[in-house]
Each structure stands twice: as structure tokens, then as C-alpha cells.
Amino acid sequence: MTALKGFTIILTLLLVLTACGGAETGAGADYAEAPQAIEAPAAPSVGMEDLLNTDESLALEEEAASEAPTDDSSARRDQQLGNANQSQLQRLVIRNASMSIEVAGVREAESAIRTKVDELGGYIVEVQTNGSEEESMTARMTFRVPSERFDDALSGVQGLAEKVRSRSITGTDVTEEYVDLDSRLRNLEATRDRLAGFLEDASTVEEALQVNESLTQVQGDLEQIRGRMQYLEQSAALSTFTIDLAPVPSAISLIQPGWQPLEVASEAFANLVEFGQELVNVAIVVLVWSPVWLPFVALIWWVRRRFIRTRAGKTGSSPA
């Protein structure tokens, strides 16, 4: 009986190994013919029934046979999912645009862009305005729209422009980076699963701590890769537009608007009359104060006249 049990255990191990080998073979052959991968593990059951005709071995055989296709089916589904992802994977291109345009009215253009963005299924990120007067107001708008509506958004903005000062369209292909990140993600997930198994089998606290530290690091790397992949997906799915709006410059006029020559002449005449009035006022003040300043003026005049006569007399009496 003991020998029978030992023989049963050995055959069971062989059966499990055979099932695992069949699963790997089925997964590798899935590229050529997927249905054979599911049927492959059932072959060892015939030999097993002939070798061991006991209820215990038959039960083990049926259990292993039932589990083997399950594992193989899981591998096949993963492979099919990978193939589907490869077939559905398109080029990830991040497309952005920036424009500087002149518009007839900044407020009207801003409102029209908001409406267009809503129609395209996008959203406004930021709006900056400078100035309050319509003639001097400028604005900068940043918005995002689905990448498949990129051309519609571009033509919609250009349709509002009286003049396009500048335009820049950029495209960055991140497909290679995304595929590389996806490969690293799968490898790290497999490493995480293995570390989780090691953590369960750890026999000492020290081993558990070491495995847990490695598991934490791998988990952090996984989160970073997922975040980067999500950023690339969102950036490729939505295009960013940066639009500078400015009013059309008004024409320079040689004649200042609102010039009134008659008003200028009238103002000049009024200033002349005011100046004459000031002169008359000064004359009246001088005349009124004449009793005060007139004697001083007369005294100065007399002294000067006498000095001149005295000097003339001395000059005439001097010898030749």
C-alpha cells in the first residue's frame, strides 16, 4: 500500500509537470493555431488510466486534467489579449498648436472660441485678458480638444482671424516610449507576483522584511510607469491650443478726430481780450499809486539832469 501511495505521488507530480508543459506549449503555439492549446493537456490522461486503475489515481487524473486546461486557457487569453492590444495599438502622437491672430473684436472672438470648443467636446484650460478698452484689449486662451478634432479646431480659430501673425503646429510621436513602458510594466507585474509568493513562503521575519522592501520598491515603480503611460495616453487623446488674440490696428489719421478750428479761434480771441483787460488793470493800479511813486521818479530825474549839466560845464571850461 505504501509503495502504491508513493507510486501515486510520483505519477501525480509527473502529471502536473506534463500539464504545465502543455500549457506553456499551448501558449507558445497560440500564434499559429489557438484551439490546439486547449486540447493539448488532455493527452496524458489516457496513459494514466491504463497504468493506474485505482479510484485515487483516477481522481487525481481528473483533477489535474480539469486544472490544466484552466491554466492553459488563462495563458491563451493573455496571449490573445496581447495580440489584440498589438493590433489595436495606433501611433500615439501628441499634437499641439499655437497661434497669434488679429480679430475684429477680442470679446466676440473669445466667445466664439468658447462655443467652438464646447461643440468639439473640449474644454477651456485658461484665459488671460489685458486692457479694458476694446481697441487695446488683448487675450490669451488655452484649451484642449480631442485629437481627432484637431483640424476642425484649427480651421475654426483661423476663420475668426482678420490676419494670422504666427502659427506653430507640433507633433511628438511617443509610441516607442509607450510600448517600452508597457513592456516594463508587464515585467514588473510578473516580478511583483513572484515577490508576493516569496513573501508568503518566508520562514523568518528578516526574510519577510527583505522581500516586503523589494515588493514596495517594485510597487512604486509600477505606479510611476502607470502614471507616465496615463499621461501619454491623455496627451495623445487631447490636443492643446494656445491662442493669442489682438485687435486689428486702427488706421492712423492725419487730422485729429474732433478738431474744431472755430473753437480754437474763439478761445484765442478770448485769451487776447483777457490779456488786454490785464493791461488796463495794471495801468489803473499804476495811476492810482502815482502820488507815491511820482515824487521819487521826479527826484531821480532832477538829480540825473543836474549831474549831466555839471559834467558838461567842467568839460567846457577845461583848457584845450
Short mmCIF file of C-alpha atoms in Angstrom, two decimals:
data_model
loop_
_atom_site.label_atom_id
_atom_site.label_comp_id
_atom_site.label_asym_id
_atom_site.label_seq_id
_atom_site.Cartn_x
_atom_site.Cartn_y
_atom_site.Cartn_z
CA MET A 1 0.00 0.00 0.00
CA THR A 2 2.89 2.31 0.85
CA ALA A 3 4.53 1.57 -2.47
CA LEU A 4 1.22 2.24 -4.19
CA LYS A 5 0.92 5.65 -2.50
CA GLY A 6 4.50 6.52 -3.42
CA PHE A 7 3.86 5.48 -6.97
CA THR A 8 0.67 7.54 -6.97
CA ILE A 9 2.51 10.65 -5.72
CA ILE A 10 5.22 10.27 -8.35
CA LEU A 11 2.67 9.86 -11.11
CA THR A 12 0.76 12.87 -9.79
CA LEU A 13 3.88 15.04 -9.94
CA LEU A 14 4.59 13.81 -13.44
CA LEU A 15 1.02 14.62 -14.43
CA VAL A 16 1.25 18.17 -13.05
CA LEU A 17 4.58 18.76 -14.78
CA THR A 18 3.13 17.41 -18.00
CA ALA A 19 0.12 19.71 -17.67
CA CYS A 20 2.34 22.76 -17.06
CA GLY A 21 4.49 21.84 -20.05
CA GLY A 22 1.37 21.51 -22.15
CA ALA A 23 0.20 24.94 -21.00
CA GLU A 24 3.49 26.58 -22.00
CA THR A 25 3.48 24.77 -25.34
CA GLY A 26 -0.09 25.85 -25.95
CA ALA A 27 0.74 29.46 -25.09
CA GLY A 28 3.69 29.48 -27.46
CA ALA A 29 1.70 27.85 -30.26
CA ASP A 30 -1.20 30.21 -29.91
CA TYR A 31 0.23 32.42 -32.66
CA ALA A 32 -0.24 29.59 -35.17
CA GLU A 33 -3.26 27.58 -34.02
CA ALA A 34 -5.03 28.58 -30.79
CA PRO A 35 -7.58 25.69 -30.47
CA GLN A 36 -4.83 23.06 -30.11
CA ALA A 37 -3.55 24.81 -26.98
CA ILE A 38 -6.71 23.94 -25.11
CA GLU A 39 -6.79 20.27 -26.15
CA ALA A 40 -3.08 19.52 -25.64
CA PRO A 41 -3.05 18.78 -21.84
CA ALA A 42 -5.71 16.04 -22.20
CA ALA A 43 -3.32 13.58 -23.93
CA PRO A 44 -1.58 12.20 -20.77
CA SER A 45 -4.93 11.10 -19.23
CA VAL A 46 -5.17 8.02 -21.49
CA GLY A 47 -1.82 6.59 -20.42
CA MET A 48 -2.57 7.40 -16.82
CA GLU A 49 -5.79 5.40 -16.88
CA ASP A 50 -4.01 2.35 -18.28
CA LEU A 51 -1.15 2.50 -15.78
CA LEU A 52 -3.16 3.09 -12.63
CA ASN A 53 -6.61 1.60 -12.35
CA THR A 54 -7.46 2.82 -8.88
CA ASP A 55 -10.06 5.31 -7.79
CA GLU A 56 -7.48 7.55 -6.15
CA SER A 57 -5.31 7.87 -9.22
CA LEU A 58 -8.34 8.41 -11.42
CA ALA A 59 -9.50 11.24 -9.19
CA LEU A 60 -6.06 12.84 -9.28
CA GLU A 61 -6.02 12.48 -13.05
CA GLU A 62 -9.40 14.11 -13.46
CA GLU A 63 -8.46 16.94 -11.11
CA ALA A 64 -5.20 17.61 -12.91
CA ALA A 65 -6.89 17.36 -16.29
CA SER A 66 -9.56 19.83 -15.19
CA GLU A 67 -6.99 22.32 -13.85
CA ALA A 68 -4.59 22.08 -16.77
CA PRO A 69 -6.96 23.45 -19.40
CA THR A 70 -7.87 26.22 -16.99
CA ASP A 71 -4.25 27.35 -16.69
CA ASP A 72 -3.74 26.90 -20.40
CA SER A 73 -6.90 28.83 -21.16
CA SER A 74 -5.68 31.67 -18.94
CA ALA A 75 -2.36 31.77 -20.79
CA ARG A 76 -4.17 31.66 -24.11
CA ARG A 77 -6.46 34.53 -23.08
CA ASP A 78 -3.45 36.60 -22.00
CA GLN A 79 -1.78 35.91 -25.33
CA GLN A 80 -4.92 36.79 -27.26
CA LEU A 81 -5.25 39.97 -25.22
CA GLY A 82 -1.67 40.86 -26.08
CA ASN A 83 -2.33 40.23 -29.75
CA ALA A 84 -5.48 42.34 -29.59
CA ASN A 85 -3.57 45.16 -27.93
CA GLN A 86 -0.89 45.00 -30.60
CA SER A 87 -3.47 45.05 -33.38
CA GLN A 88 -5.41 47.89 -31.82
CA LEU A 89 -2.35 49.93 -30.89
CA GLN A 90 -2.16 53.02 -33.03
CA ARG A 91 0.56 55.59 -33.25
CA LEU A 92 0.49 57.82 -30.19
CA VAL A 93 1.20 61.33 -31.46
CA ILE A 94 0.89 64.39 -29.23
CA ARG A 95 -0.29 67.28 -31.43
CA ASN A 96 -0.31 70.85 -30.16
CA ALA A 97 -0.79 74.23 -31.83
CA SER A 98 -0.18 77.88 -31.02
CA MET A 99 -1.42 80.88 -32.98
CA SER A 100 -1.31 84.66 -32.78
CA ILE A 101 -4.14 86.33 -34.69
CA GLU A 102 -5.75 89.72 -35.19
CA VAL A 103 -9.53 89.83 -34.84
CA ALA A 104 -12.21 92.44 -35.35
CA GLY A 105 -13.33 92.17 -31.72
CA VAL A 106 -11.45 90.38 -28.94
CA ARG A 107 -14.53 89.77 -26.79
CA GLU A 108 -16.53 88.37 -29.71
CA ALA A 109 -13.65 86.13 -30.79
CA GLU A 110 -13.22 84.80 -27.26
CA SER A 111 -16.91 83.95 -27.05
CA ALA A 112 -16.82 82.26 -30.47
CA ILE A 113 -13.83 80.12 -29.46
CA ARG A 114 -15.58 79.04 -26.26
CA THR A 115 -18.60 77.93 -28.29
CA LYS A 116 -16.44 76.08 -30.79
CA VAL A 117 -14.53 74.24 -28.06
CA ASP A 118 -17.79 73.09 -26.48
CA GLU A 119 -19.03 71.83 -29.85
CA LEU A 120 -15.85 69.81 -30.36
CA GLY A 121 -16.08 68.20 -26.94
CA GLY A 122 -13.11 70.05 -25.45
CA TYR A 123 -12.66 72.37 -22.51
CA ILE A 124 -11.06 75.72 -21.66
CA VAL A 125 -7.87 75.47 -19.59
CA GLU A 126 -7.01 79.15 -19.07
CA VAL A 127 -7.99 82.63 -20.26
CA GLN A 128 -5.93 85.79 -19.67
CA THR A 129 -7.09 89.27 -20.73
CA ASN A 130 -5.26 92.60 -20.67
CA GLY A 131 -6.86 96.01 -21.01
CA SER A 132 -10.45 97.13 -20.72
CA GLU A 133 -10.93 99.15 -23.92
CA GLU A 134 -11.94 97.15 -26.96
CA GLU A 135 -9.35 98.93 -29.14
CA SER A 136 -6.47 97.94 -26.85
CA MET A 137 -7.69 94.69 -25.26
CA THR A 138 -5.66 91.51 -25.80
CA ALA A 139 -6.33 87.95 -24.64
CA ARG A 140 -4.61 84.57 -24.45
CA MET A 141 -6.70 81.40 -24.46
CA THR A 142 -5.53 77.85 -23.75
CA PHE A 143 -7.91 74.99 -24.48
CA ARG A 144 -7.89 71.26 -25.25
CA VAL A 145 -9.93 69.31 -27.77
CA PRO A 146 -9.96 65.63 -28.82
CA SER A 147 -7.05 64.93 -31.15
CA GLU A 148 -9.36 63.64 -33.87
CA ARG A 149 -10.98 67.12 -33.96
CA PHE A 150 -7.63 68.91 -34.24
CA ASP A 151 -8.17 70.11 -37.81
CA ASP A 152 -11.70 71.30 -37.01
CA ALA A 153 -10.44 73.39 -34.11
CA LEU A 154 -7.58 74.80 -36.17
CA SER A 155 -9.83 75.85 -39.04
CA GLY A 156 -12.38 77.29 -36.60
CA VAL A 157 -9.81 79.57 -34.99
CA GLN A 158 -8.32 80.63 -38.32
CA GLY A 159 -11.82 81.50 -39.55
CA LEU A 160 -12.04 84.21 -36.87
CA ALA A 161 -8.75 85.85 -37.86
CA GLU A 162 -8.51 89.01 -39.90
CA LYS A 163 -4.77 88.35 -40.00
CA VAL A 164 -2.64 85.45 -38.77
CA ARG A 165 0.53 86.86 -37.24
CA SER A 166 2.12 83.49 -36.48
CA ARG A 167 1.21 79.81 -36.36
CA SER A 168 3.04 76.80 -34.95
CA ILE A 169 1.95 73.14 -35.08
CA THR A 170 3.98 70.47 -33.30
CA GLY A 171 3.67 66.69 -33.26
CA THR A 172 5.57 64.30 -31.00
CA ASP A 173 5.41 60.55 -31.62
CA VAL A 174 5.54 58.75 -28.24
CA THR A 175 4.57 55.29 -29.49
CA GLU A 176 8.01 53.81 -28.90
CA GLU A 177 8.14 55.16 -25.36
CA TYR A 178 4.64 53.85 -24.65
CA VAL A 179 5.47 50.34 -25.92
CA ASP A 180 8.65 50.32 -23.85
CA LEU A 181 6.71 51.36 -20.76
CA ASP A 182 4.12 48.67 -21.42
CA SER A 183 6.86 46.03 -21.62
CA ARG A 184 8.44 47.24 -18.40
CA LEU A 185 5.03 47.24 -16.76
CA ARG A 186 4.43 43.58 -17.63
CA ASN A 187 7.86 42.56 -16.37
CA LEU A 188 7.41 44.43 -13.12
CA GLU A 189 3.97 42.90 -12.61
CA ALA A 190 5.49 39.43 -13.01
CA THR A 191 8.23 40.37 -10.55
CA ARG A 192 5.63 41.66 -8.11
CA ASP A 193 3.71 38.38 -8.30
CA ARG A 194 6.86 36.36 -7.67
CA LEU A 195 7.81 38.56 -4.73
CA ALA A 196 4.31 38.16 -3.32
CA GLY A 197 4.79 34.38 -3.47
CA PHE A 198 8.18 34.68 -1.77
CA LEU A 199 6.59 36.80 0.94
CA GLU A 200 4.04 34.11 1.67
CA ASP A 201 6.75 31.45 1.82
CA ALA A 202 9.12 33.49 4.01
CA SER A 203 10.12 31.47 7.07
CA THR A 204 11.70 34.25 9.14
CA VAL A 205 10.86 37.85 9.92
CA GLU A 206 14.10 39.04 8.33
CA GLU A 207 13.29 37.32 5.06
CA ALA A 208 9.77 38.75 5.14
CA LEU A 209 11.11 42.27 5.70
CA GLN A 210 13.60 41.98 2.84
CA VAL A 211 11.01 40.65 0.44
CA ASN A 212 8.50 43.29 1.54
CA GLU A 213 11.06 46.05 0.93
CA SER A 214 11.68 44.78 -2.59
CA LEU A 215 7.95 44.42 -3.15
CA THR A 216 7.36 48.03 -2.05
CA GLN A 217 10.02 49.30 -4.44
CA VAL A 218 8.54 47.34 -7.33
CA GLN A 219 5.08 48.63 -6.50
CA GLY A 220 6.38 52.20 -6.55
CA ASP A 221 7.97 51.64 -9.96
CA LEU A 222 4.68 50.22 -11.21
CA GLU A 223 2.79 53.32 -10.09
CA GLN A 224 5.29 55.60 -11.83
CA ILE A 225 5.05 53.67 -15.07
CA ARG A 226 1.26 53.61 -14.96
CA GLY A 227 1.21 57.36 -14.32
CA ARG A 228 3.53 58.05 -17.24
CA MET A 229 1.51 55.81 -19.55
CA GLN A 230 -1.70 57.53 -18.50
CA TYR A 231 -0.13 60.93 -19.17
CA LEU A 232 0.97 59.86 -22.65
CA GLU A 233 -2.48 58.45 -23.41
CA GLN A 234 -4.25 61.63 -22.28
CA SER A 235 -1.77 63.89 -24.06
CA ALA A 236 -2.23 61.96 -27.30
CA ALA A 237 -6.01 61.86 -26.90
CA LEU A 238 -6.32 65.64 -26.34
CA SER A 239 -4.56 68.37 -28.31
CA THR A 240 -3.62 71.65 -26.64
CA PHE A 241 -4.17 75.02 -28.34
CA THR A 242 -2.68 78.34 -27.21
CA ILE A 243 -4.27 81.31 -29.00
CA ASP A 244 -3.23 84.98 -28.67
CA LEU A 245 -5.96 87.44 -29.64
CA ALA A 246 -5.30 91.08 -30.54
CA PRO A 247 -7.49 93.75 -32.16
CA VAL A 248 -6.88 94.91 -35.70
CA PRO A 249 -4.82 98.15 -35.51
CA SER A 250 -6.84 101.23 -36.45
CA ALA A 251 -5.68 103.39 -39.40
CA ILE A 252 -3.59 106.46 -38.46
CA SER A 253 -5.41 109.73 -39.38
CA LEU A 254 -3.51 112.93 -40.32
CA ILE A 255 -6.33 115.06 -38.93
CA GLN A 256 -7.08 114.53 -35.30
CA PRO A 257 -10.66 113.35 -34.80
CA GLY A 258 -12.89 116.04 -33.30
CA TRP A 259 -10.76 119.03 -34.41
CA GLN A 260 -12.80 122.28 -34.24
CA PRO A 261 -10.90 125.27 -35.75
CA LEU A 262 -13.66 127.76 -34.91
CA GLU A 263 -13.48 126.80 -31.27
CA VAL A 264 -9.71 127.26 -31.33
CA ALA A 265 -10.08 130.78 -32.86
CA SER A 266 -12.75 131.70 -30.35
CA GLU A 267 -10.56 130.53 -27.49
CA ALA A 268 -7.59 132.55 -28.83
CA PHE A 269 -9.72 135.71 -29.11
CA ALA A 270 -10.97 135.24 -25.57
CA ASN A 271 -7.36 134.96 -24.37
CA LEU A 272 -6.49 138.19 -26.23
CA VAL A 273 -9.35 140.05 -24.59
CA GLU A 274 -8.29 138.73 -21.21
CA PHE A 275 -4.72 139.92 -21.83
CA GLY A 276 -5.98 143.44 -22.75
CA GLN A 277 -8.05 143.53 -19.61
CA GLU A 278 -5.00 142.69 -17.53
CA LEU A 279 -3.03 145.55 -19.16
CA VAL A 280 -5.81 148.02 -18.39
CA ASN A 281 -5.94 146.79 -14.82
CA VAL A 282 -2.19 147.35 -14.43
CA ALA A 283 -2.47 150.90 -15.86
CA ILE A 284 -5.24 151.77 -13.44
CA VAL A 285 -3.22 150.49 -10.49
CA VAL A 286 -0.13 152.49 -11.57
CA LEU A 287 -2.19 155.66 -11.99
CA VAL A 288 -3.82 155.33 -8.60
CA TRP A 289 -0.42 154.85 -6.91
CA SER A 290 1.19 157.80 -8.79
CA PRO A 291 1.26 160.15 -5.71
CA VAL A 292 3.52 157.62 -4.08
CA TRP A 293 5.97 156.75 -6.83
CA LEU A 294 5.85 160.04 -8.88
CA PRO A 295 7.97 162.19 -6.39
CA PHE A 296 10.67 159.53 -6.35
CA VAL A 297 10.74 159.45 -10.13
CA ALA A 298 10.90 163.28 -10.30
CA LEU A 299 13.76 163.38 -7.77
CA ILE A 300 15.75 160.81 -9.68
CA TRP A 301 15.19 162.72 -12.93
CA TRP A 302 16.34 166.04 -11.37
CA VAL A 303 19.50 164.52 -9.85
CA ARG A 304 20.44 162.91 -13.12
CA ARG A 305 19.87 166.12 -15.09
CA ARG A 306 21.94 168.19 -12.68
CA PHE A 307 24.78 165.69 -12.83
CA ILE A 308 24.81 165.87 -16.60
CA ARG A 309 24.93 169.71 -16.58
CA THR A 310 27.72 169.82 -14.03
CA ARG A 311 29.80 167.39 -16.03
CA ALA A 312 29.17 169.34 -19.23
CA GLY A 313 30.28 172.63 -17.57
CA LYS A 314 33.54 171.16 -16.36
CA THR A 315 34.30 169.81 -19.76
CA GLY A 316 33.70 173.21 -21.46
CA SER A 317 35.91 175.25 -19.04
CA SER A 318 38.96 172.96 -19.18
CA PRO A 319 41.97 174.33 -21.31
CA ALA A 320 42.46 172.97 -24.78
#
